[in-house]
Amino acid sequence: MTMATTPLFAQAVIIPLLSILSILFSIAPLILHWGNRNFPATFLVCWFLCLNFFNVINALIWPNDDMDTWWSGVGLCDVEVKVMIASYVAVPGCLLCIFRNLACVLDTRRAILIPTKQQRWWNRGMDLLFCVVVPILAMITQIIYQANRYLLFGISGCVNSFDESWASLILAWIWPLVICLMGGYYCGLVLHRIHKYRSQFGDILRSSNSNYNKSRFMRLFFLSFIMLLAIIPVQIFVVYKNIKLSLPWHSYSWSVAHGPHWNNIKKIPSQREVFFDRWFPIVSGIMFFIFFGCGRDATKMYRSILRSLHLECCFARSHTSSSDTSRSSTPGSMNSRVRLLLHKTWYYTPRTQADNSASMSAANKSFEDREKGIVSSPAPQREQSASWLETPWSHFSRSFASSGRDRIPSVLDLSILSSTVSSTAWAASSQSRGSNGFSVMSGSEGFIRVKRDISQETETRR
């Protein structure tokens, strides 16, 4: 039987094409996560890149069920089965680290502005433990329950072989599910803290020592959340199916598991179907692109690539408009500083005098009188229960209490000349993380208090 007489299966063409497309889609998210020092997400993309690469190679080498012409796969499959065993625990471990990092960002009780060297190494160690060290341990311990060197399937290629004993359950099948459940705990913790701090969510992210903003945080969370929802049921099904197919178990013996048959490579036809787990890397690469390949950070990267290729004319107009927008929203720009200073609404209350009410209209009409300091106060816009001089501190407390979060401050009447403007500001050692601006709190520490007194004195010259 020759290759010409053996039909080429449709999935042998679809799987490598989709895997190549998934690899291309994963490049931009990989660069972005690496640039943001988000190592768990970077490792997650790398593991799926390896699995997609294996999909391409296996479908090209074993595209049909002509087992007589199959290559034995010695060397290649020895590496593939080790990497696949590692990926079974690496993918849940990466999701666990992602949810753990997101939960730490929202942990206001242990929030720190600048982590110490020991804390940085601890966080990196936890990421390396579940993303690298545990997968390597899974690769090493595979030899204990490896019933055969590997199995060969059509289209799917290299497949792991497990010993039908309790060792396979304890060392292989159960750990991916356990790590997924640990990731589910941190996922629930993130959901709880998002709901708890929903009104202060943006302030917490800005004050945290991380590279997350609202968009990046939520995109990473939803991506990991969807993956976790898909992986947990699959892992439960895999554990159940493997236990059912391997029963009744025999007592574990090294000599039995690694007997003379261990080097025999079993070849099994695919029956035009591939293993269901070959589709997960493909779908994951597409999801990476949907969540991180179409965002603002990815757009900037695409523009820089086009700029390096001297294709600025393709996006000159959009680049100019976006540059103007970014300049206006830069934290160091004048507009942003003004918005920050005027984040709270400051109410202006003119000082009224009872003895000059009869001459207000006449003083406003004379420019000569203005130059001499004769300026009349406009009519107040809202009723006040007490004058400025009688209750100055109550005026400030009412102004701060009634100011809204996102309201635009009212513009003072520019036709009125202020004869006296004074401001006083003082700060403590740190700012409260949960505050949304500046507030006046007596008898407390860790805040910033700003007092602004704007007084206008008017005199009527008789």
Short mmCIF file of C-alpha atoms in Angstrom, two decimals:
data_model
loop_
_atom_site.label_atom_id
_atom_site.label_comp_id
_atom_site.label_asym_id
_atom_site.label_seq_id
_atom_site.Cartn_x
_atom_site.Cartn_y
_atom_site.Cartn_z
CA MET A 1 0.00 0.00 0.00
CA THR A 2 1.41 3.39 -0.96
CA MET A 3 0.67 6.97 -0.05
CA ALA A 4 -1.14 7.48 -3.33
CA THR A 5 -3.74 4.80 -2.55
CA THR A 6 -4.32 6.02 1.01
CA PRO A 7 -6.81 8.89 1.32
CA LEU A 8 -5.74 12.07 3.03
CA PHE A 9 -8.05 12.86 5.91
CA ALA A 10 -9.67 16.27 6.10
CA GLN A 11 -8.59 16.82 9.71
CA ALA A 12 -4.99 16.17 8.67
CA VAL A 13 -5.27 19.40 6.66
CA ILE A 14 -7.50 21.42 8.97
CA ILE A 15 -5.52 20.78 12.16
CA PRO A 16 -2.12 22.07 10.91
CA LEU A 17 -3.64 25.07 9.13
CA LEU A 18 -5.57 26.16 12.19
CA SER A 19 -2.55 25.50 14.41
CA ILE A 20 -0.35 27.72 12.24
CA LEU A 21 -3.00 30.43 12.36
CA SER A 22 -3.19 30.08 16.13
CA ILE A 23 0.60 30.41 16.41
CA LEU A 24 0.52 33.62 14.41
CA PHE A 25 -2.31 34.98 16.55
CA SER A 26 -0.35 34.24 19.72
CA ILE A 27 2.75 36.26 18.80
CA ALA A 28 1.33 39.70 19.62
CA PRO A 29 -0.12 38.67 23.03
CA LEU A 30 3.18 36.96 23.86
CA ILE A 31 5.15 40.15 23.18
CA LEU A 32 2.69 42.29 25.14
CA HIS A 33 2.67 40.04 28.22
CA TRP A 34 6.45 39.79 28.18
CA GLY A 35 6.75 43.57 27.91
CA ASN A 36 4.39 44.03 30.87
CA ARG A 37 6.38 41.50 32.94
CA ASN A 38 3.30 39.31 33.26
CA PHE A 39 5.20 36.05 33.50
CA PRO A 40 2.30 33.60 34.20
CA ALA A 41 0.44 34.79 31.10
CA THR A 42 3.69 34.64 29.11
CA PHE A 43 4.30 31.03 30.19
CA LEU A 44 0.68 30.18 29.36
CA VAL A 45 1.08 31.43 25.79
CA CYS A 46 4.41 29.59 25.43
CA TRP A 47 2.94 26.26 26.53
CA PHE A 48 0.12 26.54 24.01
CA LEU A 49 2.61 27.56 21.32
CA CYS A 50 4.50 24.30 21.91
CA LEU A 51 1.31 22.25 21.70
CA ASN A 52 0.26 23.98 18.47
CA PHE A 53 3.70 23.31 17.03
CA PHE A 54 3.29 19.62 17.85
CA ASN A 55 -0.10 19.63 16.11
CA VAL A 56 1.49 20.89 12.92
CA ILE A 57 4.37 18.40 12.98
CA ASN A 58 2.29 15.35 13.88
CA ALA A 59 -0.40 15.99 11.27
CA LEU A 60 2.25 16.40 8.55
CA ILE A 61 4.22 13.27 9.51
CA TRP A 62 1.26 10.93 10.18
CA PRO A 63 -1.57 12.35 8.00
CA ASN A 64 -3.39 9.02 7.37
CA ASP A 65 -3.88 5.48 8.65
CA ASP A 66 -1.26 3.82 6.42
CA MET A 67 0.64 2.37 9.38
CA ASP A 68 3.09 0.45 7.16
CA THR A 69 4.62 3.69 5.94
CA TRP A 70 4.65 5.44 9.28
CA TRP A 71 7.87 6.66 10.78
CA SER A 72 8.57 5.26 14.23
CA GLY A 73 9.00 8.74 15.72
CA VAL A 74 12.00 7.79 17.84
CA GLY A 75 13.49 10.89 19.42
CA LEU A 76 10.71 13.26 18.43
CA CYS A 77 7.98 11.46 20.31
CA ASP A 78 10.25 10.97 23.32
CA VAL A 79 10.39 14.75 23.63
CA GLU A 80 6.74 15.34 22.77
CA VAL A 81 5.29 13.00 25.39
CA LYS A 82 7.42 14.66 28.07
CA VAL A 83 6.29 18.15 27.07
CA MET A 84 2.66 17.07 26.88
CA ILE A 85 2.84 15.53 30.36
CA ALA A 86 4.28 18.80 31.63
CA SER A 87 1.58 20.85 29.88
CA TYR A 88 -1.17 18.92 31.68
CA VAL A 89 -0.13 20.61 34.94
CA ALA A 90 1.53 23.71 33.48
CA VAL A 91 -1.64 25.19 31.95
CA PRO A 92 -3.67 24.95 35.19
CA GLY A 93 -0.60 26.20 37.09
CA CYS A 94 -0.35 29.29 34.89
CA LEU A 95 -4.05 30.02 35.42
CA LEU A 96 -3.55 29.59 39.16
CA CYS A 97 -0.68 32.13 39.16
CA ILE A 98 -2.69 34.59 37.06
CA PHE A 99 -5.64 34.52 39.45
CA ARG A 100 -3.29 34.71 42.44
CA ASN A 101 -1.57 37.83 41.07
CA LEU A 102 -4.91 39.48 40.30
CA ALA A 103 -6.13 38.71 43.81
CA CYS A 104 -2.96 40.21 45.31
CA VAL A 105 -3.47 43.42 43.32
CA LEU A 106 -6.93 43.83 44.89
CA ASP A 107 -5.78 42.90 48.39
CA THR A 108 -6.07 46.27 50.14
CA ARG A 109 -5.13 44.89 53.56
CA ARG A 110 -1.63 43.95 52.38
CA ALA A 111 -1.17 46.67 49.81
CA ILE A 112 2.33 48.11 49.51
CA LEU A 113 3.61 50.89 47.32
CA ILE A 114 7.08 49.45 46.74
CA PRO A 115 7.60 45.72 47.45
CA THR A 116 10.80 44.64 49.08
CA LYS A 117 13.36 42.45 47.37
CA GLN A 118 12.22 39.48 49.42
CA GLN A 119 8.60 40.00 48.40
CA ARG A 120 9.52 40.28 44.73
CA TRP A 121 11.49 37.06 44.86
CA TRP A 122 8.64 35.34 46.69
CA ASN A 123 6.14 36.29 43.97
CA ARG A 124 8.52 35.24 41.22
CA GLY A 125 9.21 31.99 43.03
CA MET A 126 5.51 31.18 43.19
CA ASP A 127 5.17 31.84 39.46
CA LEU A 128 8.18 29.67 38.65
CA LEU A 129 6.95 26.92 40.97
CA PHE A 130 3.63 26.32 39.22
CA CYS A 131 4.64 27.37 35.69
CA VAL A 132 8.03 25.61 35.44
CA VAL A 133 9.09 23.55 38.47
CA VAL A 134 5.91 21.48 38.88
CA PRO A 135 5.78 20.67 35.13
CA ILE A 136 9.43 19.54 35.27
CA LEU A 137 8.62 17.31 38.23
CA ALA A 138 5.73 15.83 36.23
CA MET A 139 8.15 15.08 33.38
CA ILE A 140 10.58 13.35 35.77
CA THR A 141 7.97 11.24 37.55
CA GLN A 142 6.43 10.06 34.27
CA ILE A 143 8.91 7.21 34.10
CA ILE A 144 7.24 5.64 37.15
CA TYR A 145 3.84 5.06 35.52
CA GLN A 146 4.90 5.01 31.83
CA ALA A 147 3.61 1.67 30.56
CA ASN A 148 5.13 2.06 27.10
CA ARG A 149 7.62 4.38 25.53
CA TYR A 150 4.75 6.08 23.65
CA LEU A 151 1.83 5.33 21.35
CA LEU A 152 1.42 6.43 17.73
CA PHE A 153 -1.98 7.55 16.43
CA GLY A 154 -2.88 8.78 12.99
CA ILE A 155 -3.01 12.61 12.72
CA SER A 156 -2.66 12.98 16.52
CA GLY A 157 0.84 11.54 16.44
CA CYS A 158 2.61 10.85 19.74
CA VAL A 159 0.39 9.91 22.71
CA ASN A 160 1.29 9.03 26.30
CA SER A 161 0.88 5.56 27.71
CA PHE A 162 -0.15 5.00 31.37
CA ASP A 163 0.24 2.02 33.61
CA GLU A 164 -3.10 0.58 34.74
CA SER A 165 -2.46 0.96 38.46
CA TRP A 166 -2.99 3.42 41.30
CA ALA A 167 0.36 5.09 40.45
CA SER A 168 -1.15 6.69 37.35
CA LEU A 169 -3.97 8.23 39.39
CA ILE A 170 -1.74 9.54 42.19
CA LEU A 171 1.12 10.83 40.02
CA ALA A 172 -0.61 11.89 36.79
CA TRP A 173 -4.38 12.13 36.52
CA ILE A 174 -5.33 13.83 39.79
CA TRP A 175 -2.88 16.74 39.88
CA PRO A 176 -4.23 18.80 36.97
CA LEU A 177 -7.67 18.72 38.60
CA VAL A 178 -6.25 19.67 42.02
CA ILE A 179 -4.40 22.67 40.56
CA CYS A 180 -7.54 23.72 38.68
CA LEU A 181 -9.52 23.70 41.93
CA MET A 182 -6.83 25.82 43.58
CA GLY A 183 -7.10 28.24 40.68
CA GLY A 184 -10.87 28.25 41.13
CA TYR A 185 -10.41 29.38 44.74
CA TYR A 186 -8.32 32.40 43.68
CA CYS A 187 -10.76 33.10 40.86
CA GLY A 188 -13.61 33.30 43.38
CA LEU A 189 -11.44 35.56 45.55
CA VAL A 190 -10.90 37.93 42.64
CA LEU A 191 -14.63 38.02 41.92
CA HIS A 192 -15.37 38.79 45.57
CA ARG A 193 -12.86 41.64 45.71
CA ILE A 194 -14.02 43.12 42.41
CA HIS A 195 -17.55 43.26 43.80
CA LYS A 196 -16.36 44.57 47.16
CA TYR A 197 -14.17 47.36 45.74
CA ARG A 198 -16.16 48.09 42.60
CA SER A 199 -16.48 51.79 43.48
CA GLN A 200 -12.72 52.08 44.14
CA PHE A 201 -11.52 49.63 41.50
CA GLY A 202 -9.72 52.18 39.33
CA ASP A 203 -8.03 53.87 42.31
CA ILE A 204 -6.74 50.54 43.61
CA LEU A 205 -5.23 49.61 40.26
CA ARG A 206 -3.58 53.02 39.88
CA SER A 207 -2.06 52.89 43.34
CA SER A 208 -0.89 49.27 43.11
CA ASN A 209 2.63 48.37 42.09
CA SER A 210 1.57 46.58 38.89
CA ASN A 211 1.24 47.15 35.17
CA TYR A 212 -2.51 46.63 35.17
CA ASN A 213 -5.14 49.14 34.19
CA LYS A 214 -8.87 48.50 34.11
CA SER A 215 -8.94 47.20 30.55
CA ARG A 216 -5.85 44.99 30.89
CA PHE A 217 -6.99 43.62 34.25
CA MET A 218 -10.49 42.69 33.08
CA ARG A 219 -9.34 41.22 29.76
CA LEU A 220 -6.82 38.98 31.50
CA PHE A 221 -9.37 37.97 34.11
CA PHE A 222 -12.10 37.08 31.62
CA LEU A 223 -9.65 35.15 29.42
CA SER A 224 -8.43 33.09 32.38
CA PHE A 225 -11.96 32.70 33.70
CA ILE A 226 -13.21 31.25 30.41
CA MET A 227 -10.24 28.88 30.20
CA LEU A 228 -10.78 27.70 33.76
CA LEU A 229 -14.48 27.08 33.13
CA ALA A 230 -13.52 24.95 30.13
CA ILE A 231 -10.65 23.05 31.77
CA ILE A 232 -12.29 22.00 35.05
CA PRO A 233 -15.10 19.92 33.45
CA VAL A 234 -12.62 18.41 30.99
CA GLN A 235 -10.25 17.39 33.78
CA ILE A 236 -13.10 15.81 35.73
CA PHE A 237 -14.11 13.86 32.63
CA VAL A 238 -10.50 12.78 31.96
CA VAL A 239 -10.02 11.49 35.50
CA TYR A 240 -13.32 9.62 35.38
CA LYS A 241 -12.66 8.13 31.94
CA ASN A 242 -9.09 7.04 32.72
CA ILE A 243 -10.17 5.35 35.94
CA LYS A 244 -13.03 3.59 34.20
CA LEU A 245 -10.85 2.32 31.33
CA SER A 246 -7.99 1.21 33.58
CA LEU A 247 -10.09 -0.78 36.05
CA PRO A 248 -9.50 -3.32 37.47
CA TRP A 249 -6.15 -2.03 38.69
CA HIS A 250 -3.23 -4.36 39.25
CA SER A 251 -0.68 -3.88 41.99
CA TYR A 252 2.12 -1.60 40.91
CA SER A 253 5.44 -3.19 40.04
CA TRP A 254 8.42 -1.56 38.37
CA SER A 255 9.40 -4.79 36.62
CA VAL A 256 5.90 -5.24 35.25
CA ALA A 257 5.53 -1.63 34.08
CA HIS A 258 9.02 -1.60 32.50
CA GLY A 259 9.22 -5.13 31.13
CA PRO A 260 10.50 -6.29 27.75
CA HIS A 261 7.49 -4.79 26.02
CA TRP A 262 8.33 -1.24 27.18
CA ASN A 263 10.22 -0.33 23.99
CA ASN A 264 7.53 -1.68 21.71
CA ILE A 265 5.82 1.22 19.88
CA LYS A 266 2.13 0.57 19.31
CA LYS A 267 0.60 2.06 16.16
CA ILE A 268 -3.12 2.75 16.25
CA PRO A 269 -5.23 4.10 13.33
CA SER A 270 -7.09 7.34 13.87
CA GLN A 271 -10.36 6.42 12.14
CA ARG A 272 -10.41 9.96 10.67
CA GLU A 273 -10.59 11.52 14.15
CA VAL A 274 -8.02 13.24 16.37
CA PHE A 275 -7.75 13.42 20.13
CA PHE A 276 -10.10 16.07 21.54
CA ASP A 277 -7.27 17.75 23.46
CA ARG A 278 -5.61 18.75 20.15
CA TRP A 279 -8.27 21.42 19.70
CA PHE A 280 -7.56 23.26 22.95
CA PRO A 281 -4.29 24.90 21.83
CA ILE A 282 -5.98 26.08 18.63
CA VAL A 283 -8.91 27.67 20.42
CA SER A 284 -6.61 29.17 23.05
CA GLY A 285 -4.48 30.96 20.45
CA ILE A 286 -7.58 32.51 18.90
CA MET A 287 -8.79 33.62 22.33
CA PHE A 288 -5.42 35.22 23.05
CA PHE A 289 -5.79 37.29 19.92
CA ILE A 290 -9.40 38.27 20.66
CA PHE A 291 -8.59 39.51 24.15
CA PHE A 292 -5.09 40.93 23.63
CA GLY A 293 -4.43 41.14 19.90
CA CYS A 294 -7.11 43.76 19.21
CA GLY A 295 -6.53 46.15 22.11
CA ARG A 296 -4.86 49.54 22.29
CA ASP A 297 -1.48 48.12 23.28
CA ALA A 298 -1.50 45.74 20.33
CA THR A 299 -2.51 48.55 17.98
CA LYS A 300 0.49 50.60 19.11
CA MET A 301 2.75 47.63 18.45
CA TYR A 302 1.29 47.13 14.96
CA ARG A 303 1.88 50.81 14.23
CA SER A 304 5.48 50.59 15.35
CA ILE A 305 5.99 47.60 13.05
CA LEU A 306 4.46 49.46 10.11
CA ARG A 307 6.58 52.47 10.95
CA SER A 308 9.72 50.34 10.86
CA LEU A 309 8.62 49.14 7.41
CA HIS A 310 8.14 52.78 6.28
CA LEU A 311 4.39 52.41 5.88
CA GLU A 312 3.39 55.48 7.89
CA CYS A 313 1.10 56.69 5.10
CA CYS A 314 -1.28 53.80 5.81
CA PHE A 315 -2.15 55.13 9.24
CA ALA A 316 -0.93 58.73 9.26
CA ARG A 317 -4.34 60.28 9.93
CA SER A 318 -5.38 57.84 12.63
CA HIS A 319 -1.93 58.05 14.19
CA THR A 320 -2.13 61.83 14.37
CA SER A 321 -5.54 61.82 15.99
CA SER A 322 -4.54 59.15 18.45
CA SER A 323 -1.34 61.02 19.27
CA ASP A 324 -3.32 64.16 20.04
CA THR A 325 -5.64 62.15 22.23
CA SER A 326 -2.77 60.50 24.05
CA ARG A 327 -1.03 63.83 24.58
CA SER A 328 -4.18 65.32 26.07
CA SER A 329 -4.58 62.35 28.39
CA THR A 330 -0.94 61.98 29.39
CA PRO A 331 -0.59 62.00 33.17
CA GLY A 332 2.08 64.66 32.94
CA SER A 333 0.14 67.01 30.69
CA MET A 334 -1.30 70.31 31.86
CA ASN A 335 -4.91 69.25 31.22
CA SER A 336 -4.57 66.12 33.31
CA ARG A 337 -2.97 68.05 36.16
CA VAL A 338 -5.76 70.60 36.08
CA ARG A 339 -8.33 67.81 36.14
CA LEU A 340 -6.53 66.23 39.06
CA LEU A 341 -6.49 69.48 41.04
CA LEU A 342 -10.13 70.14 40.24
CA HIS A 343 -11.21 66.55 40.81
CA LYS A 344 -13.44 67.73 43.65
CA THR A 345 -16.02 70.42 43.02
CA TRP A 346 -15.16 73.67 44.74
CA TYR A 347 -18.12 75.88 45.55
CA TYR A 348 -17.73 79.63 45.40
CA THR A 349 -19.72 81.65 47.89
CA PRO A 350 -19.43 85.49 47.66
CA ARG A 351 -19.18 87.59 50.74
CA THR A 352 -22.23 89.73 51.20
CA GLN A 353 -22.53 92.91 53.12
CA ALA A 354 -25.80 94.35 54.27
CA ASP A 355 -24.74 97.97 54.22
CA ASN A 356 -23.77 98.11 50.49
CA SER A 357 -26.77 96.42 48.91
CA ALA A 358 -28.13 99.73 47.64
CA SER A 359 -25.02 100.54 45.56
CA MET A 360 -24.33 97.15 43.86
CA SER A 361 -25.80 97.91 40.45
CA ALA A 362 -24.06 101.28 40.20
CA ALA A 363 -20.64 99.84 41.12
CA ASN A 364 -20.85 97.07 38.49
CA LYS A 365 -21.42 99.59 35.71
CA SER A 366 -18.31 101.67 36.39
CA PHE A 367 -14.95 100.44 35.17
CA GLU A 368 -13.25 103.32 36.91
CA ASP A 369 -14.63 102.13 40.21
CA ARG A 370 -13.28 98.62 39.55
CA GLU A 371 -9.78 99.99 39.11
CA LYS A 372 -10.12 101.72 42.45
CA GLY A 373 -11.08 98.46 44.15
CA ILE A 374 -14.83 99.09 44.10
CA VAL A 375 -16.16 95.69 43.06
CA SER A 376 -19.60 94.47 43.94
CA SER A 377 -20.39 90.88 44.71
CA PRO A 378 -22.79 89.04 42.42
CA ALA A 379 -25.97 87.54 43.69
CA PRO A 380 -25.39 84.15 45.28
CA GLN A 381 -26.36 81.16 43.13
CA ARG A 382 -27.61 79.06 46.03
CA GLU A 383 -28.89 79.83 49.48
CA GLN A 384 -26.47 79.55 52.35
CA SER A 385 -27.51 79.02 55.95
CA ALA A 386 -24.54 81.00 57.30
CA SER A 387 -22.12 83.56 55.97
CA TRP A 388 -18.49 82.85 55.11
CA LEU A 389 -17.12 84.63 58.17
CA GLU A 390 -19.52 83.06 60.64
CA THR A 391 -18.88 79.37 59.86
CA PRO A 392 -15.72 78.95 57.75
CA TRP A 393 -14.97 75.34 58.72
CA SER A 394 -18.56 74.22 58.25
CA HIS A 395 -18.43 75.75 54.79
CA PHE A 396 -15.49 73.54 53.84
CA SER A 397 -17.05 70.41 55.30
CA ARG A 398 -20.27 71.00 53.35
CA SER A 399 -18.32 71.66 50.15
CA PHE A 400 -16.29 68.45 50.44
CA ALA A 401 -19.24 66.33 51.52
CA SER A 402 -21.51 67.51 48.73
CA SER A 403 -18.93 67.34 45.95
CA GLY A 404 -19.50 64.50 43.48
CA ARG A 405 -16.89 62.16 42.14
CA ASP A 406 -16.98 63.03 38.47
CA ARG A 407 -18.64 66.44 38.48
CA ILE A 408 -17.04 69.30 36.56
CA PRO A 409 -16.25 72.27 38.78
CA SER A 410 -18.21 75.43 38.15
CA VAL A 411 -16.39 78.27 36.45
CA LEU A 412 -16.00 81.47 38.40
CA ASP A 413 -17.24 84.69 36.97
CA LEU A 414 -14.19 86.11 35.23
CA SER A 415 -15.66 89.62 35.26
CA ILE A 416 -15.17 89.80 39.02
CA LEU A 417 -11.70 90.74 40.19
CA SER A 418 -10.53 88.94 43.30
CA SER A 419 -8.60 91.15 45.61
CA THR A 420 -7.37 88.35 47.89
CA VAL A 421 -6.63 84.70 47.00
CA SER A 422 -4.89 82.49 49.56
CA SER A 423 -4.28 78.74 49.64
CA THR A 424 -2.74 76.44 52.20
CA ALA A 425 -1.79 72.77 51.76
CA TRP A 426 -0.13 70.22 53.98
CA ALA A 427 0.37 66.45 53.68
CA ALA A 428 1.01 63.53 55.98
CA SER A 429 3.35 60.61 55.29
CA SER A 430 1.10 58.67 52.92
CA GLN A 431 -2.27 58.77 51.23
CA SER A 432 -5.13 56.48 51.99
CA ARG A 433 -5.45 54.00 49.19
CA GLY A 434 -9.19 53.83 49.18
CA SER A 435 -9.76 57.56 48.93
CA ASN A 436 -10.99 59.08 45.74
CA GLY A 437 -9.32 62.45 45.91
CA PHE A 438 -8.49 64.74 48.79
CA SER A 439 -10.52 64.76 51.93
CA VAL A 440 -10.42 66.45 55.31
CA MET A 441 -10.28 63.99 58.19
CA SER A 442 -9.32 65.17 61.64
CA GLY A 443 -7.41 62.92 63.98
CA SER A 444 -6.30 60.39 61.34
CA GLU A 445 -3.00 59.53 59.72
CA GLY A 446 -1.98 58.56 56.22
CA PHE A 447 -3.91 61.17 54.28
CA ILE A 448 -3.43 64.33 52.33
CA ARG A 449 -5.40 67.39 53.32
CA VAL A 450 -5.74 70.38 51.13
CA LYS A 451 -7.43 73.56 52.23
CA ARG A 452 -8.26 76.22 49.73
CA ASP A 453 -9.55 79.56 50.89
CA ILE A 454 -10.77 81.91 48.26
CA SER A 455 -12.04 85.12 49.74
CA GLN A 456 -13.14 88.21 48.06
CA GLU A 457 -13.38 91.48 49.86
CA THR A 458 -15.45 94.19 48.37
CA GLU A 459 -15.82 97.70 49.46
CA THR A 460 -18.23 100.32 48.34
CA ARG A 461 -16.83 103.71 48.04
CA ARG A 462 -19.40 106.28 48.92
#
